[in-house]
PDB file of C-alpha atoms and ligand atoms in Angstrom:
ATOM      1  CA  MET U   1      17.279 -58.839  97.265  1.00 70.00           C
ATOM      2  CA  ALA U   2      20.928 -59.501  97.689  1.00 92.00           C
ATOM      3  CA  ILE U   3      24.276 -57.922  98.299  1.00 97.00           C
ATOM      4  CA  LEU U   4      26.318 -58.179  95.123  1.00 98.00           C
ATOM      5  CA  LYS U   5      30.056 -58.480  94.680  1.00 98.00           C
ATOM      6  CA  ILE U   6      31.696 -55.202  93.676  1.00 98.00           C
ATOM      7  CA  ALA U   7      34.157 -55.243  90.782  1.00 98.00           C
ATOM      8  CA  ARG U   8      37.499 -53.624  91.519  1.00 98.00           C
ATOM      9  CA  MET U   9      39.751 -51.561  89.273  1.00 98.00           C
ATOM     10  CA  GLY U  10      41.337 -53.867  86.745  1.00 97.00           C
ATOM     11  CA  HIS U  11      38.244 -55.989  86.114  1.00 98.00           C
ATOM     12  CA  PRO U  12      37.260 -55.855  82.415  1.00 97.00           C
ATOM     13  CA  THR U  13      33.623 -55.010  83.184  1.00 97.00           C
ATOM     14  CA  LEU U  14      34.752 -51.624  84.503  1.00 98.00           C
ATOM     15  CA  ARG U  15      36.512 -50.769  81.253  1.00 98.00           C
ATOM     16  CA  GLN U  16      33.746 -51.330  78.729  1.00 97.00           C
ATOM     17  CA  ARG U  17      30.827 -49.236  77.565  1.00 98.00           C
ATOM     18  CA  ALA U  18      27.689 -50.663  79.171  1.00 98.00           C
ATOM     19  CA  ALA U  19      24.711 -51.614  77.009  1.00 98.00           C
ATOM     20  CA  GLU U  20      21.576 -49.496  76.688  1.00 98.00           C
ATOM     21  CA  VAL U  21      18.617 -50.940  78.598  1.00 98.00           C
ATOM     22  CA  ALA U  22      16.012 -51.953  76.057  1.00 96.00           C
ATOM     23  CA  ASP U  23      13.088 -51.929  78.499  1.00 96.00           C
ATOM     24  CA  PRO U  24      13.597 -49.872  81.670  1.00 96.00           C
ATOM     25  CA  ALA U  25      10.318 -51.265  83.049  1.00 95.00           C
ATOM     26  CA  ALA U  26      11.455 -54.891  82.757  1.00 96.00           C
ATOM     27  CA  PRO U  27      11.205 -56.857  86.030  1.00 95.00           C
ATOM     28  CA  GLY U  28      14.888 -57.714  85.760  1.00 96.00           C
ATOM     29  CA  ILE U  29      15.826 -54.036  85.987  1.00 97.00           C
ATOM     30  CA  ALA U  30      13.718 -53.512  89.114  1.00 96.00           C
ATOM     31  CA  ALA U  31      15.382 -56.551  90.689  1.00 97.00           C
ATOM     32  CA  LEU U  32      18.830 -55.261  89.709  1.00 98.00           C
ATOM     33  CA  VAL U  33      18.098 -51.851  91.225  1.00 98.00           C
ATOM     34  CA  ALA U  34      16.889 -53.438  94.474  1.00 97.00           C
ATOM     35  CA  ASP U  35      20.128 -55.422  94.718  1.00 98.00           C
ATOM     36  CA  MET U  36      22.200 -52.337  93.871  1.00 98.00           C
ATOM     37  CA  ILE U  37      20.487 -50.379  96.666  1.00 97.00           C
ATOM     38  CA  ASP U  38      21.289 -53.172  99.143  1.00 97.00           C
ATOM     39  CA  THR U  39      24.864 -53.369  97.910  1.00 98.00           C
ATOM     40  CA  MET U  40      25.445 -49.620  98.085  1.00 97.00           C
ATOM     41  CA  ALA U  41      24.036 -49.446 101.604  1.00 94.00           C
ATOM     42  CA  ASP U  42      26.135 -52.401 102.755  1.00 96.00           C
ATOM     43  CA  ALA U  43      29.297 -50.784 101.337  1.00 95.00           C
ATOM     44  CA  ASP U  44      28.316 -47.403 102.764  1.00 91.00           C
ATOM     45  CA  GLY U  45      28.525 -45.807  99.319  1.00 93.00           C
ATOM     46  CA  LEU U  46      26.999 -42.681  97.845  1.00 93.00           C
ATOM     47  CA  GLY U  47      26.427 -44.080  94.413  1.00 96.00           C
ATOM     48  CA  LEU U  48      26.726 -47.236  92.375  1.00 98.00           C
ATOM     49  CA  ALA U  49      26.658 -48.089  88.675  1.00 98.00           C
ATOM     50  CA  ALA U  50      25.598 -51.478  87.285  1.00 98.00           C
ATOM     51  CA  PRO U  51      29.048 -52.290  85.807  1.00 98.00           C
ATOM     52  CA  GLN U  52      30.411 -52.095  89.368  1.00 98.00           C
ATOM     53  CA  VAL U  53      28.318 -55.164  90.175  1.00 98.00           C
ATOM     54  CA  HIS U  54      29.325 -56.957  86.963  1.00 98.00           C
ATOM     55  CA  VAL U  55      26.137 -56.068  85.082  1.00 98.00           C
ATOM     56  CA  ASP U  56      26.501 -54.721  81.556  1.00 97.00           C
ATOM     57  CA  GLN U  57      23.542 -52.306  81.624  1.00 98.00           C
ATOM     58  CA  ARG U  58      23.218 -48.522  81.750  1.00 98.00           C
ATOM     59  CA  VAL U  59      21.780 -48.180  85.257  1.00 98.00           C
ATOM     60  CA  VAL U  60      23.021 -45.909  88.074  1.00 98.00           C
ATOM     61  CA  ILE U  61      21.841 -45.098  91.573  1.00 98.00           C
ATOM     62  CA  PHE U  62      23.091 -42.257  93.760  1.00 96.00           C
ATOM     63  CA  HIS U  63      22.305 -39.988  96.645  1.00 92.00           C
ATOM     64  CA  ALA U  64      22.212 -36.440  95.359  1.00 80.00           C
ATOM     65  CA  PRO U  65      23.656 -33.867  97.749  1.00 71.00           C
ATOM     66  CA  ARG U  66      21.692 -30.717  98.286  1.00 67.00           C
ATOM     67  CA  ASP U  67      23.626 -27.825  96.765  1.00 59.00           C
ATOM     68  CA  ASP U  68      23.740 -25.403  99.639  1.00 56.00           C
ATOM     69  CA  GLU U  69      26.977 -23.545 100.213  1.00 49.00           C
ATOM     70  CA  GLU U  70      25.804 -22.319 103.598  1.00 47.00           C
ATOM     71  CA  ALA U  71      25.604 -25.880 104.826  1.00 48.00           C
ATOM     72  CA  GLY U  72      29.271 -26.507 104.001  1.00 50.00           C
ATOM     73  CA  GLU U  73      30.604 -29.819 105.210  1.00 49.00           C
ATOM     74  CA  GLU U  74      27.429 -30.626 107.049  1.00 48.00           C
ATOM     75  CA  GLN U  75      25.186 -30.471 104.042  1.00 49.00           C
ATOM     76  CA  GLU U  76      22.262 -32.784 103.927  1.00 53.00           C
ATOM     77  CA  TRP U  77      21.769 -35.414 101.318  1.00 57.00           C
ATOM     78  CA  THR U  78      18.573 -35.833  99.391  1.00 61.00           C
ATOM     79  CA  GLY U  79      16.906 -39.108  98.634  1.00 80.00           C
ATOM     80  CA  LEU U  80      18.004 -41.783  96.259  1.00 93.00           C
ATOM     81  CA  THR U  81      17.910 -41.253  92.503  1.00 95.00           C
ATOM     82  CA  VAL U  82      17.662 -44.247  90.164  1.00 97.00           C
ATOM     83  CA  LEU U  83      18.373 -43.632  86.488  1.00 97.00           C
ATOM     84  CA  VAL U  84      18.217 -45.961  83.525  1.00 98.00           C
ATOM     85  CA  ASN U  85      19.963 -44.944  80.291  1.00 98.00           C
ATOM     86  CA  PRO U  86      21.125 -41.635  81.764  1.00 98.00           C
ATOM     87  CA  ALA U  87      22.652 -38.806  79.774  1.00 98.00           C
ATOM     88  CA  VAL U  88      24.730 -35.977  81.181  1.00 98.00           C
ATOM     89  CA  GLU U  89      25.936 -32.822  79.476  1.00 98.00           C
ATOM     90  CA  PRO U  90      28.012 -29.963  80.863  1.00 98.00           C
ATOM     91  CA  LEU U  91      26.450 -26.510  81.096  1.00 98.00           C
ATOM     92  CA  GLY U  92      29.371 -24.255  80.356  1.00 96.00           C
ATOM     93  CA  GLU U  93      33.095 -24.848  80.381  1.00 97.00           C
ATOM     94  CA  GLU U  94      33.757 -24.255  84.081  1.00 97.00           C
ATOM     95  CA  GLN U  95      35.305 -27.102  86.065  1.00 97.00           C
ATOM     96  CA  GLU U  96      36.315 -27.441  89.685  1.00 97.00           C
ATOM     97  CA  ASP U  97      38.509 -29.864  91.599  1.00 96.00           C
ATOM     98  CA  GLY U  98      37.066 -32.106  94.291  1.00 95.00           C
ATOM     99  CA  TRP U  99      38.101 -35.243  96.155  1.00 94.00           C
ATOM    100  CA  GLU U 100      36.479 -38.489  95.079  1.00 96.00           C
ATOM    101  CA  GLY U 101      36.441 -42.065  96.199  1.00 96.00           C
ATOM    102  CA  CYS U 102      35.012 -45.126  94.490  1.00 98.00           C
ATOM    103  CA  LEU U 103      33.806 -48.504  95.744  1.00 98.00           C
ATOM    104  CA  SER U 104      35.724 -50.044  92.831  1.00 98.00           C
ATOM    105  CA  VAL U 105      38.929 -48.233  93.833  1.00 98.00           C
ATOM    106  CA  PRO U 106      38.959 -49.071  97.550  1.00 96.00           C
ATOM    107  CA  GLY U 107      41.358 -47.327  99.864  1.00 95.00           C
ATOM    108  CA  LEU U 108      42.209 -44.459  97.523  1.00 97.00           C
ATOM    109  CA  ARG U 109      41.072 -40.886  97.013  1.00 96.00           C
ATOM    110  CA  GLY U 110      41.816 -38.534  94.166  1.00 97.00           C
ATOM    111  CA  LEU U 111      41.431 -34.883  93.351  1.00 96.00           C
ATOM    112  CA  VAL U 112      39.327 -34.843  90.201  1.00 97.00           C
ATOM    113  CA  PRO U 113      38.256 -31.961  87.950  1.00 98.00           C
ATOM    114  CA  ARG U 114      34.563 -32.084  87.030  1.00 98.00           C
ATOM    115  CA  TYR U 115      32.163 -29.742  85.293  1.00 98.00           C
ATOM    116  CA  THR U 116      30.659 -27.401  87.848  1.00 97.00           C
ATOM    117  CA  GLN U 117      27.182 -27.461  86.333  1.00 97.00           C
ATOM    118  CA  VAL U 118      25.506 -30.181  84.268  1.00 98.00           C
ATOM    119  CA  ARG U 119      22.119 -31.150  82.966  1.00 98.00           C
ATOM    120  CA  TYR U 120      21.253 -34.821  83.314  1.00 97.00           C
ATOM    121  CA  SER U 121      18.341 -36.965  82.292  1.00 97.00           C
ATOM    122  CA  GLY U 122      17.149 -40.535  82.217  1.00 98.00           C
ATOM    123  CA  VAL U 123      14.174 -42.673  83.122  1.00 97.00           C
ATOM    124  CA  THR U 124      13.267 -44.476  86.307  1.00 95.00           C
ATOM    125  CA  PRO U 125      12.363 -48.177  86.319  1.00 94.00           C
ATOM    126  CA  GLY U 126       8.798 -46.944  86.837  1.00 91.00           C
ATOM    127  CA  GLY U 127       8.945 -45.172  83.480  1.00 91.00           C
ATOM    128  CA  GLU U 128       9.118 -41.656  84.876  1.00 93.00           C
ATOM    129  CA  ARG U 129      11.291 -39.230  82.926  1.00 96.00           C
ATOM    130  CA  VAL U 130      13.855 -37.360  85.043  1.00 94.00           C
ATOM    131  CA  GLU U 131      15.595 -34.194  83.898  1.00 96.00           C
ATOM    132  CA  ARG U 132      17.563 -32.003  86.294  1.00 95.00           C
ATOM    133  CA  VAL U 133      20.188 -29.307  86.400  1.00 95.00           C
ATOM    134  CA  ALA U 134      22.813 -29.961  89.063  1.00 95.00           C
ATOM    135  CA  GLU U 135      25.892 -28.196  90.292  1.00 94.00           C
ATOM    136  CA  GLY U 136      28.718 -28.716  92.745  1.00 92.00           C
ATOM    137  CA  LEU U 137      28.692 -32.047  94.571  1.00 91.00           C
ATOM    138  CA  HIS U 138      25.466 -33.151  92.960  1.00 93.00           C
ATOM    139  CA  ALA U 139      26.952 -32.591  89.489  1.00 96.00           C
ATOM    140  CA  ARG U 140      30.138 -34.391  90.592  1.00 96.00           C
ATOM    141  CA  VAL U 141      28.276 -37.517  91.738  1.00 96.00           C
ATOM    142  CA  VAL U 142      26.316 -37.709  88.492  1.00 97.00           C
ATOM    143  CA  GLN U 143      29.445 -37.351  86.352  1.00 98.00           C
ATOM    144  CA  HIS U 144      31.257 -40.004  88.410  1.00 98.00           C
ATOM    145  CA  GLU U 145      28.415 -42.537  88.086  1.00 98.00           C
ATOM    146  CA  CYS U 146      27.747 -41.920  84.399  1.00 98.00           C
ATOM    147  CA  ASP U 147      31.478 -42.306  83.690  1.00 98.00           C
ATOM    148  CA  HIS U 148      31.198 -45.881  84.993  1.00 98.00           C
ATOM    149  CA  LEU U 149      28.755 -46.599  82.149  1.00 98.00           C
ATOM    150  CA  ASP U 150      31.421 -45.562  79.657  1.00 98.00           C
ATOM    151  CA  GLY U 151      34.176 -47.610  81.276  1.00 98.00           C
ATOM    152  CA  ILE U 152      35.877 -44.665  82.988  1.00 98.00           C
ATOM    153  CA  LEU U 153      37.129 -44.632  86.592  1.00 98.00           C
ATOM    154  CA  PHE U 154      37.950 -41.423  88.456  1.00 98.00           C
ATOM    155  CA  PRO U 155      41.765 -41.773  88.192  1.00 98.00           C
ATOM    156  CA  GLN U 156      41.354 -41.508  84.409  1.00 98.00           C
ATOM    157  CA  ARG U 157      39.840 -38.043  84.890  1.00 98.00           C
ATOM    158  CA  MET U 158      42.683 -36.814  87.061  1.00 98.00           C
ATOM    159  CA  THR U 159      45.148 -34.267  85.709  1.00 97.00           C
ATOM    160  CA  ASP U 160      47.652 -34.543  88.589  1.00 97.00           C
ATOM    161  CA  LEU U 161      48.327 -38.086  89.790  1.00 97.00           C
ATOM    162  CA  SER U 162      50.313 -36.744  92.724  1.00 96.00           C
ATOM    163  CA  ARG U 163      46.837 -36.121  94.165  1.00 96.00           C
ATOM    164  CA  LEU U 164      45.938 -39.829  94.095  1.00 97.00           C
ATOM    165  CA  ILE U 165      46.345 -40.703  97.763  1.00 96.00           C
ATOM    166  CA  PHE U 166      45.468 -43.296 100.351  1.00 96.00           C
ATOM    167  CA  GLU U 167      42.257 -42.967 102.311  1.00 92.00           C
ATOM    168  CA  SER U 168      44.222 -42.864 105.561  1.00 89.00           C
ATOM    169  CA  GLU U 169      46.179 -39.836 104.316  1.00 88.00           C
ATOM    170  CA  PHE U 170      42.989 -38.217 103.045  1.00 88.00           C
ATOM    171  CA  ARG U 171      41.626 -38.156 106.577  1.00 82.00           C
ATOM    172  CA  HIS U 172      44.500 -35.848 107.500  1.00 80.00           C
ATOM    173  CA  LEU U 173      43.672 -33.552 104.618  1.00 77.00           C
ATOM    174  CA  ARG U 174      40.666 -31.376 105.171  1.00 65.00           C
ATOM    175  CA  THR U 175      40.717 -28.911 102.327  1.00 57.00           C
ATOM    176  CA  ALA U 176      38.096 -26.385 101.452  1.00 50.00           C
ATOM    177  CA  ALA U 177      37.660 -28.081  98.074  1.00 58.00           C
ATOM    178  CA  PRO U 178      34.330 -29.810  97.461  1.00 59.00           C
ATOM    179  CA  SER U 179      34.628 -33.485  98.152  1.00 67.00           C
ATOM    180  CA  LEU U 180      32.667 -36.666  98.144  1.00 67.00           C
ATOM    181  CA  ARG U 181      32.900 -37.834 101.707  1.00 65.00           C
ATOM    182  CA  GLY U 182      31.825 -41.318 100.780  1.00 71.00           C
ATOM    183  CA  ALA U 183      32.738 -43.531  97.892  1.00 77.00           C
ATOM    184  CA  ALA U 184      30.747 -43.885  94.736  1.00 82.00           C
TER     185      ALA U 184
HETATM  186 ZN1   ZN B   1      32.774 -45.180  91.369  1.00 86.31          ZN
END
């Protein structure tokens, strides 16, 4: 296991469509996932996609937040999800704005519209099929990570670049809008 170098905005690997994984059960994928988990923990991130560590494969890992409006800002986070060759589709047209950060866009935050509810699927390195419906922050994390596999960073999803701000300014802004408190 190892901590990998994280690609930053501007690196070509972040702009390309990542390749499908031919064999999700291959030992190389398990080793990649182990390194991605170490890297995400070291960077204190909420999610990580393989292109962010210079690997051209469709693999993402993320912590899925529990969708519980009562919990508000103090909501708990569920365990780690690992997905190979994930797919995500919106359920309905509704979108909502929320603040995002990204380990590949250090020091910045942006207000990003995302589909409120999505269905996502994929397989684990162990071969288990995953299919879930997610909404709110959970849906936001999934859309952010899967975008990395298509070469898209969160600023490209923004509709108002006046809401692309420095992390230090973000700390002064506590809006009621859903937000990713960590970077992904
Ligand atoms: Zn990201």
